[in-house]
Amino acid sequence: MRNADLPPGFWEKMEGGYFYHCFQLDLKRVYLEITSRCNFSCITCIRHSWKDEIGDMDLALFSRLLDELESYPQRPLIYFGGFGEPFFHPEIIEMISKVKKRGFRLRIATNGYLLSEEILEFLVEKQVEEIIVSCDSVEDSVFGAIRTGGSLEKLKGNLQKLKKIKIEKKRTYPRVSLEFVLMKKNADDLKRLPVLAAELGAGHILITNLLPHTLTMKEEIVYGEKYEPAGPLFWPGPEKEYPSIATADFPRMEWGALRSCPFIERNSVSVSSKGDVAPCYPLLHRYCYYIFGRQKEVTPYFLGNVREENLRSIWQKKEYIKFRNRVRLFQFPSCVDCELSESCDFPAVNDDCWGNSPSCADCLWAQNIIRCP
């Protein structure tokens, strides 16, 4: 095949041959961290090792980004989430209005605590597609111990109001999903989750393992041990007109051979409250965590900033395209089960012995051990 017959792109010399990278505007999901501030102080939170400034995305930058995304051939799905509480942003109502006015699908990850009746009415009116609510226990005392500053009873009250409003207005949206961070402290709650999910009108539970940022939380992880999760978990779906079975989705519990990045496979991008663009949530900030007992320092990997250039040009940068394809091929060593893992210093700073920086060699997201909506 001649170069003239190929779609626009470029060649890269690799071990064993050449790889042809295509320029494509195939962005499908945009994760927006509209704020890195939060009303909770959870024991599981990244803020316990946080090394970045905290702030909000300004409305002008947000609007400019939406204007650009509106011009794309295929409008991407938009997520409000990241490491802050979206409803803590002072202009969240206007942001949601702008997203829905332009016809985007919108999902919001939230702790659910700031969902007043007025906001719930608004979410139903605007037909926000889904809210993913963090709920780490079925017991109020355990919930409060994990999500410092929170109350399970208040959360339940908020979601029951939403359920009531949807019934009164005969609306399906927003759908409700729960996100449960599994650890030793709440592992016994799993078998009771379906009852709570049915009570709150949730149609799905995403279960993820704990990513420990402190020595104390390192002792709470259950993956990598001989742990048998309760399952399968199911309950009647929330829509009575369309009978269905709702289910919980379990993470992997052991390091395995198969690795696949959910962020790259979904053609997604993450944008911080400052406008920095990263390939995924894990590379959006500077922080540390513990992986199978070993401490790891993460440095953010930014491909650009939407304050200075448009997202289209960032997405189509050669460096970014090469990175995405390298992750799709997963050209990284497997650091966790390497025989030199205990003496090797590369993983401690997110590098690897193959010359990758950043490296996805021991990424728990690629293992489906740690998960995001």
Tab-separated table of C-alpha atoms in Angstrom:
chain	number	residue	atom	x	y	z
A	1	MET	CA	0.000	0.000	0.000
A	2	ARG	CA	1.297	3.448	-0.912
A	3	ASN	CA	1.420	6.277	1.646
A	4	ALA	CA	-1.100	8.152	-0.524
A	5	ASP	CA	-3.623	5.358	0.065
A	6	LEU	CA	-3.346	5.580	3.849
A	7	PRO	CA	-5.546	7.796	6.061
A	8	PRO	CA	-3.747	10.871	7.484
A	9	GLY	CA	-1.136	9.783	10.005
A	10	PHE	CA	2.553	9.049	10.586
A	11	TRP	CA	4.958	6.123	10.903
A	12	GLU	CA	6.851	5.201	14.063
A	13	LYS	CA	9.849	2.876	14.069
A	14	MET	CA	9.381	0.232	16.740
A	15	GLU	CA	11.116	-2.948	17.768
A	16	GLY	CA	10.482	-5.464	15.028
A	17	GLY	CA	9.112	-3.042	12.437
A	18	TYR	CA	7.044	0.085	11.928
A	19	PHE	CA	3.663	1.188	13.285
A	20	TYR	CA	1.342	3.561	11.446
A	21	HIS	CA	-0.537	5.991	13.706
A	22	CYS	CA	-3.710	7.626	12.331
A	23	PHE	CA	-4.936	11.128	13.084
A	24	GLN	CA	-8.548	10.637	14.167
A	25	LEU	CA	-10.985	12.784	16.100
A	26	ASP	CA	-12.429	9.723	17.813
A	27	LEU	CA	-12.875	11.178	21.299
A	28	LYS	CA	-15.935	9.571	22.942
A	29	ARG	CA	-15.818	10.505	26.645
A	30	VAL	CA	-14.683	13.649	28.446
A	31	TYR	CA	-14.138	13.392	32.199
A	32	LEU	CA	-14.345	16.918	33.627
A	33	GLU	CA	-13.060	17.590	37.119
A	34	ILE	CA	-15.016	20.831	37.463
A	35	THR	CA	-13.767	21.174	41.036
A	36	SER	CA	-11.117	19.488	43.160
A	37	ARG	CA	-12.808	20.724	46.369
A	38	CYS	CA	-15.079	18.525	48.476
A	39	ASN	CA	-17.447	18.745	51.445
A	40	PHE	CA	-16.227	15.426	52.893
A	41	SER	CA	-12.926	14.222	54.337
A	42	CYS	CA	-13.063	10.497	53.555
A	43	ILE	CA	-10.405	8.201	55.011
A	44	THR	CA	-9.938	6.720	51.519
A	45	CYS	CA	-9.327	10.085	49.809
A	46	ILE	CA	-6.384	11.055	47.639
A	47	ARG	CA	-6.163	14.324	49.616
A	48	HIS	CA	-4.277	12.464	52.345
A	49	SER	CA	-1.329	12.405	49.919
A	50	TRP	CA	-2.401	15.377	47.788
A	51	LYS	CA	0.340	17.605	46.393
A	52	ASP	CA	-1.731	19.895	44.144
A	53	GLU	CA	-3.610	23.136	44.686
A	54	ILE	CA	-7.364	22.826	45.122
A	55	GLY	CA	-9.777	24.919	43.070
A	56	ASP	CA	-12.727	25.221	40.683
A	57	MET	CA	-12.937	25.315	36.885
A	58	ASP	CA	-14.090	28.786	35.888
A	59	LEU	CA	-17.298	29.118	33.890
A	60	ALA	CA	-15.623	30.880	30.963
A	61	LEU	CA	-13.184	28.003	30.414
A	62	PHE	CA	-15.978	25.460	30.841
A	63	SER	CA	-18.178	27.262	28.278
A	64	ARG	CA	-15.335	27.524	25.781
A	65	LEU	CA	-14.664	23.795	26.074
A	66	LEU	CA	-18.352	23.001	25.498
A	67	ASP	CA	-18.410	25.280	22.448
A	68	GLU	CA	-15.568	23.247	20.966
A	69	LEU	CA	-17.051	19.840	21.816
A	70	GLU	CA	-20.355	20.892	20.259
A	71	SER	CA	-18.612	21.178	16.877
A	72	TYR	CA	-17.320	17.577	16.908
A	73	PRO	CA	-18.853	15.109	14.379
A	74	GLN	CA	-19.809	12.816	17.269
A	75	ARG	CA	-20.546	14.602	20.522
A	76	PRO	CA	-18.722	12.877	23.384
A	77	LEU	CA	-20.373	11.731	26.588
A	78	ILE	CA	-19.536	14.128	29.441
A	79	TYR	CA	-18.752	13.063	33.002
A	80	PHE	CA	-18.551	15.404	35.984
A	81	GLY	CA	-16.292	13.700	38.488
A	82	GLY	CA	-12.620	13.377	39.310
A	83	PHE	CA	-11.325	13.917	42.836
A	84	GLY	CA	-13.780	16.651	43.871
A	85	GLU	CA	-17.507	16.871	44.585
A	86	PRO	CA	-19.217	18.387	41.503
A	87	PHE	CA	-22.155	19.797	43.501
A	88	PHE	CA	-19.654	21.753	45.619
A	89	HIS	CA	-18.984	23.969	42.580
A	90	PRO	CA	-20.847	27.276	43.061
A	91	GLU	CA	-21.998	27.312	39.403
A	92	ILE	CA	-22.938	23.649	39.025
A	93	ILE	CA	-26.551	24.462	38.060
A	94	GLU	CA	-25.469	26.726	35.219
A	95	MET	CA	-22.893	24.167	34.069
A	96	ILE	CA	-25.506	21.401	33.888
A	97	SER	CA	-27.871	23.740	32.029
A	98	LYS	CA	-25.191	24.551	29.452
A	99	VAL	CA	-24.373	20.870	28.908
A	100	LYS	CA	-28.004	19.835	28.419
A	101	LYS	CA	-28.880	22.876	26.281
A	102	ARG	CA	-26.238	21.719	23.800
A	103	GLY	CA	-27.657	18.203	23.745
A	104	PHE	CA	-24.806	16.326	25.439
A	105	ARG	CA	-25.330	13.175	27.485
A	106	LEU	CA	-24.237	13.860	31.067
A	107	ARG	CA	-23.290	11.599	33.963
A	108	ILE	CA	-22.284	12.896	37.393
A	109	ALA	CA	-20.258	11.131	40.105
A	110	THR	CA	-21.229	12.490	43.517
A	111	ASN	CA	-21.288	11.725	47.224
A	112	GLY	CA	-24.982	12.650	47.088
A	113	TYR	CA	-24.896	14.781	50.211
A	114	LEU	CA	-25.643	18.134	48.555
A	115	LEU	CA	-28.644	16.915	46.540
A	116	SER	CA	-31.313	19.248	47.857
A	117	GLU	CA	-34.917	18.834	46.728
A	118	GLU	CA	-34.486	21.848	44.429
A	119	ILE	CA	-31.426	20.308	42.783
A	120	LEU	CA	-33.153	16.933	42.452
A	121	GLU	CA	-36.118	18.563	40.710
A	122	PHE	CA	-33.649	20.288	38.399
A	123	LEU	CA	-31.802	17.037	37.552
A	124	VAL	CA	-35.089	15.352	36.647
A	125	GLU	CA	-36.229	18.356	34.605
A	126	LYS	CA	-32.949	18.466	32.653
A	127	GLN	CA	-32.948	14.676	32.195
A	128	VAL	CA	-29.367	14.173	33.349
A	129	GLU	CA	-28.600	10.644	32.237
A	130	GLU	CA	-27.106	9.179	35.414
A	131	ILE	CA	-25.779	10.014	38.860
A	132	ILE	CA	-23.201	7.640	40.348
A	133	VAL	CA	-23.425	7.941	44.128
A	134	SER	CA	-20.642	6.884	46.506
A	135	CYS	CA	-22.051	4.615	49.213
A	136	ASP	CA	-19.507	2.531	51.128
A	137	SER	CA	-21.661	0.901	53.778
A	138	VAL	CA	-25.191	-0.162	54.658
A	139	GLU	CA	-24.582	0.847	58.300
A	140	ASP	CA	-24.678	4.516	59.305
A	141	SER	CA	-21.819	4.125	61.824
A	142	VAL	CA	-19.486	2.476	59.285
A	143	PHE	CA	-20.536	4.922	56.560
A	144	GLY	CA	-19.697	7.872	58.837
A	145	ALA	CA	-16.357	6.332	59.824
A	146	ILE	CA	-15.346	6.012	56.148
A	147	ARG	CA	-16.936	9.193	54.753
A	148	THR	CA	-16.037	11.645	57.495
A	149	GLY	CA	-18.670	14.355	57.631
A	150	GLY	CA	-21.325	12.202	55.980
A	151	SER	CA	-24.489	10.454	57.106
A	152	LEU	CA	-25.991	7.420	55.405
A	153	GLU	CA	-29.454	8.423	56.638
A	154	LYS	CA	-29.188	11.804	54.933
A	155	LEU	CA	-27.949	10.204	51.725
A	156	LYS	CA	-30.825	7.710	51.802
A	157	GLY	CA	-33.260	10.559	52.355
A	158	ASN	CA	-31.922	12.449	49.337
A	159	LEU	CA	-32.122	9.455	47.006
A	160	GLN	CA	-35.582	8.506	48.235
A	161	LYS	CA	-36.705	12.062	47.378
A	162	LEU	CA	-35.281	11.596	43.892
A	163	LYS	CA	-37.104	8.290	43.537
A	164	LYS	CA	-40.370	9.988	44.587
A	165	ILE	CA	-39.897	12.918	42.171
A	166	LYS	CA	-39.219	10.556	39.248
A	167	ILE	CA	-42.369	8.562	40.019
A	168	GLU	CA	-44.487	11.720	40.317
A	169	LYS	CA	-43.173	13.138	37.037
A	170	LYS	CA	-43.144	9.734	35.336
A	171	ARG	CA	-39.478	10.128	34.420
A	172	THR	CA	-36.725	7.525	34.125
A	173	TYR	CA	-33.772	9.896	34.368
A	174	PRO	CA	-31.483	10.428	36.058
A	175	ARG	CA	-30.736	6.755	36.567
A	176	VAL	CA	-29.060	6.024	39.895
A	177	SER	CA	-25.992	3.822	40.336
A	178	LEU	CA	-24.019	3.209	43.516
A	179	GLU	CA	-20.241	3.051	43.798
A	180	PHE	CA	-18.876	0.933	46.646
A	181	VAL	CA	-15.199	1.011	47.697
A	182	LEU	CA	-14.459	-2.460	49.059
A	183	MET	CA	-12.165	-2.800	52.095
A	184	LYS	CA	-11.915	-4.914	55.235
A	185	LYS	CA	-13.968	-2.369	57.169
A	186	ASN	CA	-17.066	-2.854	54.994
A	187	ALA	CA	-16.582	-6.240	53.307
A	188	ASP	CA	-19.417	-7.835	55.309
A	189	ASP	CA	-21.829	-5.220	53.912
A	190	LEU	CA	-21.680	-6.610	50.386
A	191	LYS	CA	-24.389	-9.219	50.837
A	192	ARG	CA	-26.795	-6.533	52.120
A	193	LEU	CA	-26.105	-4.030	49.334
A	194	PRO	CA	-28.928	-5.225	47.029
A	195	VAL	CA	-31.551	-4.410	49.691
A	196	LEU	CA	-30.172	-0.870	50.032
A	197	ALA	CA	-29.877	-0.444	46.259
A	198	ALA	CA	-33.527	-1.473	45.777
A	199	GLU	CA	-34.606	0.924	48.528
A	200	LEU	CA	-32.772	3.806	46.854
A	201	GLY	CA	-33.940	3.045	43.311
A	202	ALA	CA	-30.446	2.150	42.072
A	203	GLY	CA	-30.135	0.019	38.950
A	204	HIS	CA	-26.460	-0.867	39.241
A	205	ILE	CA	-23.617	-1.100	41.763
A	206	LEU	CA	-20.007	-0.570	40.712
A	207	ILE	CA	-17.692	-2.243	43.216
A	208	THR	CA	-14.076	-1.120	43.238
A	209	ASN	CA	-11.176	-2.033	45.466
A	210	LEU	CA	-9.519	0.449	47.781
A	211	LEU	CA	-6.536	2.481	46.582
A	212	PRO	CA	-4.685	3.201	49.849
A	213	HIS	CA	-2.953	6.573	50.219
A	214	THR	CA	-1.837	6.112	53.836
A	215	LEU	CA	-0.147	3.379	55.859
A	216	THR	CA	-3.340	2.899	57.869
A	217	MET	CA	-5.457	2.331	54.774
A	218	LYS	CA	-2.819	-0.008	53.338
A	219	GLU	CA	-3.938	-2.522	55.960
A	220	GLU	CA	-7.551	-2.300	54.705
A	221	ILE	CA	-7.083	-3.739	51.192
A	222	VAL	CA	-8.636	-7.120	50.409
A	223	TYR	CA	-7.333	-7.733	46.867
A	224	GLY	CA	-4.291	-9.941	46.569
A	225	GLU	CA	-5.529	-12.010	49.520
A	226	LYS	CA	-7.665	-15.142	49.659
A	227	TYR	CA	-10.891	-13.184	49.620
A	228	GLU	CA	-14.111	-14.549	48.184
A	229	PRO	CA	-16.594	-11.724	47.480
A	230	ALA	CA	-20.304	-12.345	47.994
A	231	GLY	CA	-22.088	-12.903	44.755
A	232	PRO	CA	-23.789	-12.813	42.461
A	233	LEU	CA	-25.665	-9.756	43.744
A	234	PHE	CA	-28.963	-8.855	42.055
A	235	TRP	CA	-32.334	-7.247	42.776
A	236	PRO	CA	-35.404	-6.097	40.790
A	237	GLY	CA	-34.642	-3.154	38.492
A	238	PRO	CA	-36.064	0.282	39.430
A	239	GLU	CA	-38.301	0.736	36.348
A	240	LYS	CA	-41.575	-1.063	37.051
A	241	GLU	CA	-42.883	-0.550	33.487
A	242	TYR	CA	-39.879	-2.412	32.074
A	243	PRO	CA	-39.155	-5.315	34.448
A	244	SER	CA	-35.433	-6.064	34.644
A	245	ILE	CA	-32.779	-7.450	36.944
A	246	ALA	CA	-30.286	-4.992	38.432
A	247	THR	CA	-26.787	-6.274	39.193
A	248	ALA	CA	-23.521	-5.479	40.964
A	249	ASP	CA	-20.282	-5.421	39.000
A	250	PHE	CA	-17.263	-6.926	40.815
A	251	PRO	CA	-13.587	-5.990	40.354
A	252	ARG	CA	-10.735	-8.406	39.821
A	253	MET	CA	-9.121	-9.502	43.079
A	254	GLU	CA	-5.759	-10.847	41.857
A	255	TRP	CA	-3.031	-9.543	39.549
A	256	GLY	CA	-3.441	-11.233	36.172
A	257	ALA	CA	-1.935	-11.504	32.715
A	258	LEU	CA	-4.711	-9.645	30.862
A	259	ARG	CA	-4.284	-5.844	30.974
A	260	SER	CA	-6.482	-3.275	29.278
A	261	CYS	CA	-6.892	0.422	30.080
A	262	PRO	CA	-10.585	1.371	30.429
A	263	PHE	CA	-9.825	5.053	29.767
A	264	ILE	CA	-7.955	4.415	26.514
A	265	GLU	CA	-10.345	1.716	25.287
A	266	ARG	CA	-13.277	4.105	25.783
A	267	ASN	CA	-11.458	6.857	23.840
A	268	SER	CA	-11.690	9.147	26.844
A	269	VAL	CA	-9.778	12.131	28.161
A	270	SER	CA	-9.552	13.744	31.610
A	271	VAL	CA	-9.491	17.511	32.175
A	272	SER	CA	-8.595	19.022	35.559
A	273	SER	CA	-10.211	22.056	37.146
A	274	LYS	CA	-7.203	24.073	35.905
A	275	GLY	CA	-7.682	22.881	32.324
A	276	ASP	CA	-4.805	20.387	32.279
A	277	VAL	CA	-5.412	17.438	29.945
A	278	ALA	CA	-4.354	13.907	30.923
A	279	PRO	CA	-5.139	10.462	29.436
A	280	CYS	CA	-6.844	9.250	32.623
A	281	TYR	CA	-7.782	10.091	36.206
A	282	PRO	CA	-4.702	8.328	37.677
A	283	LEU	CA	-2.345	10.671	35.761
A	284	LEU	CA	-4.277	13.865	36.504
A	285	HIS	CA	-2.567	14.768	39.824
A	286	ARG	CA	0.572	14.446	41.945
A	287	TYR	CA	0.107	12.035	44.855
A	288	CYS	CA	1.320	8.761	46.355
A	289	TYR	CA	-0.331	5.437	47.123
A	290	TYR	CA	0.560	1.884	48.137
A	291	ILE	CA	0.397	-0.999	45.690
A	292	PHE	CA	0.739	-4.470	47.201
A	293	GLY	CA	2.593	-2.876	50.130
A	294	ARG	CA	5.023	-0.795	48.031
A	295	GLN	CA	4.833	3.010	48.048
A	296	LYS	CA	4.460	4.693	44.667
A	297	GLU	CA	4.833	8.379	43.762
A	298	VAL	CA	2.714	9.510	40.822
A	299	THR	CA	3.621	12.523	38.716
A	300	PRO	CA	0.882	13.964	36.485
A	301	TYR	CA	1.199	13.473	32.730
A	302	PHE	CA	-0.237	16.435	30.846
A	303	LEU	CA	-0.505	16.627	27.072
A	304	GLY	CA	-1.625	20.247	27.117
A	305	ASN	CA	-3.994	22.745	28.717
A	306	VAL	CA	-7.339	23.838	27.239
A	307	ARG	CA	-6.668	27.397	28.418
A	308	GLU	CA	-3.859	27.615	25.878
A	309	GLU	CA	-4.972	25.344	23.013
A	310	ASN	CA	-8.101	23.527	21.930
A	311	LEU	CA	-8.809	19.945	22.938
A	312	ARG	CA	-8.870	18.796	19.316
A	313	SER	CA	-5.223	19.780	18.785
A	314	ILE	CA	-4.203	18.174	22.094
A	315	TRP	CA	-6.020	14.921	21.207
A	316	GLN	CA	-4.235	14.768	17.849
A	317	LYS	CA	-0.710	15.508	19.110
A	318	LYS	CA	1.755	12.876	17.975
A	319	GLU	CA	2.910	12.251	21.549
A	320	TYR	CA	-0.653	11.630	22.713
A	321	ILE	CA	-1.527	9.389	19.753
A	322	LYS	CA	1.616	7.314	20.299
A	323	PHE	CA	0.851	7.012	24.009
A	324	ARG	CA	-2.722	5.815	23.379
A	325	ASN	CA	-1.583	3.185	20.885
A	326	ARG	CA	1.233	2.045	23.174
A	327	VAL	CA	-1.369	1.500	25.918
A	328	ARG	CA	-3.712	-0.318	23.513
A	329	LEU	CA	-0.862	-2.690	22.637
A	330	PHE	CA	0.144	-2.578	26.318
A	331	GLN	CA	3.837	-2.284	25.637
A	332	PHE	CA	4.849	-2.223	29.300
A	333	PRO	CA	6.500	-4.811	31.552
A	334	SER	CA	4.492	-6.457	34.335
A	335	CYS	CA	6.132	-4.954	37.408
A	336	VAL	CA	4.025	-6.558	40.143
A	337	ASP	CA	4.983	-10.153	39.309
A	338	CYS	CA	8.538	-9.398	38.075
A	339	GLU	CA	11.229	-11.373	39.904
A	340	LEU	CA	13.150	-8.107	40.455
A	341	SER	CA	10.143	-6.179	41.822
A	342	GLU	CA	11.436	-6.010	45.392
A	343	SER	CA	14.770	-4.451	44.404
A	344	CYS	CA	13.728	-2.342	41.377
A	345	ASP	CA	13.345	1.421	41.889
A	346	PHE	CA	11.593	2.251	38.602
A	347	PRO	CA	7.975	1.625	39.710
A	348	ALA	CA	8.378	3.818	42.789
A	349	VAL	CA	8.391	6.910	40.535
A	350	ASN	CA	6.069	5.585	37.811
A	351	ASP	CA	8.798	4.657	35.318
A	352	ASP	CA	9.825	1.241	33.995
A	353	CYS	CA	12.891	-0.599	32.752
A	354	TRP	CA	11.659	-0.422	29.143
A	355	GLY	CA	12.135	3.345	29.133
A	356	ASN	CA	8.483	4.346	29.575
A	357	SER	CA	7.725	7.471	31.575
A	358	PRO	CA	4.979	7.521	32.623
A	359	SER	CA	4.580	3.776	32.794
A	360	CYS	CA	1.356	1.773	33.024
A	361	ALA	CA	3.333	-1.328	34.014
A	362	ASP	CA	1.672	-1.797	37.403
A	363	CYS	CA	-1.579	0.117	36.820
A	364	LEU	CA	-4.394	-1.263	38.959
A	365	TRP	CA	-7.001	0.319	36.665
A	366	ALA	CA	-5.652	-1.710	33.730
A	367	GLN	CA	-6.050	-4.794	35.915
A	368	ASN	CA	-9.694	-3.913	36.713
A	369	ILE	CA	-8.742	-3.997	40.418
A	370	ILE	CA	-9.366	-0.264	40.858
A	371	ARG	CA	-12.242	1.132	38.821
A	372	CYS	CA	-13.936	4.397	37.896
A	373	PRO	CA	-17.459	4.861	36.485
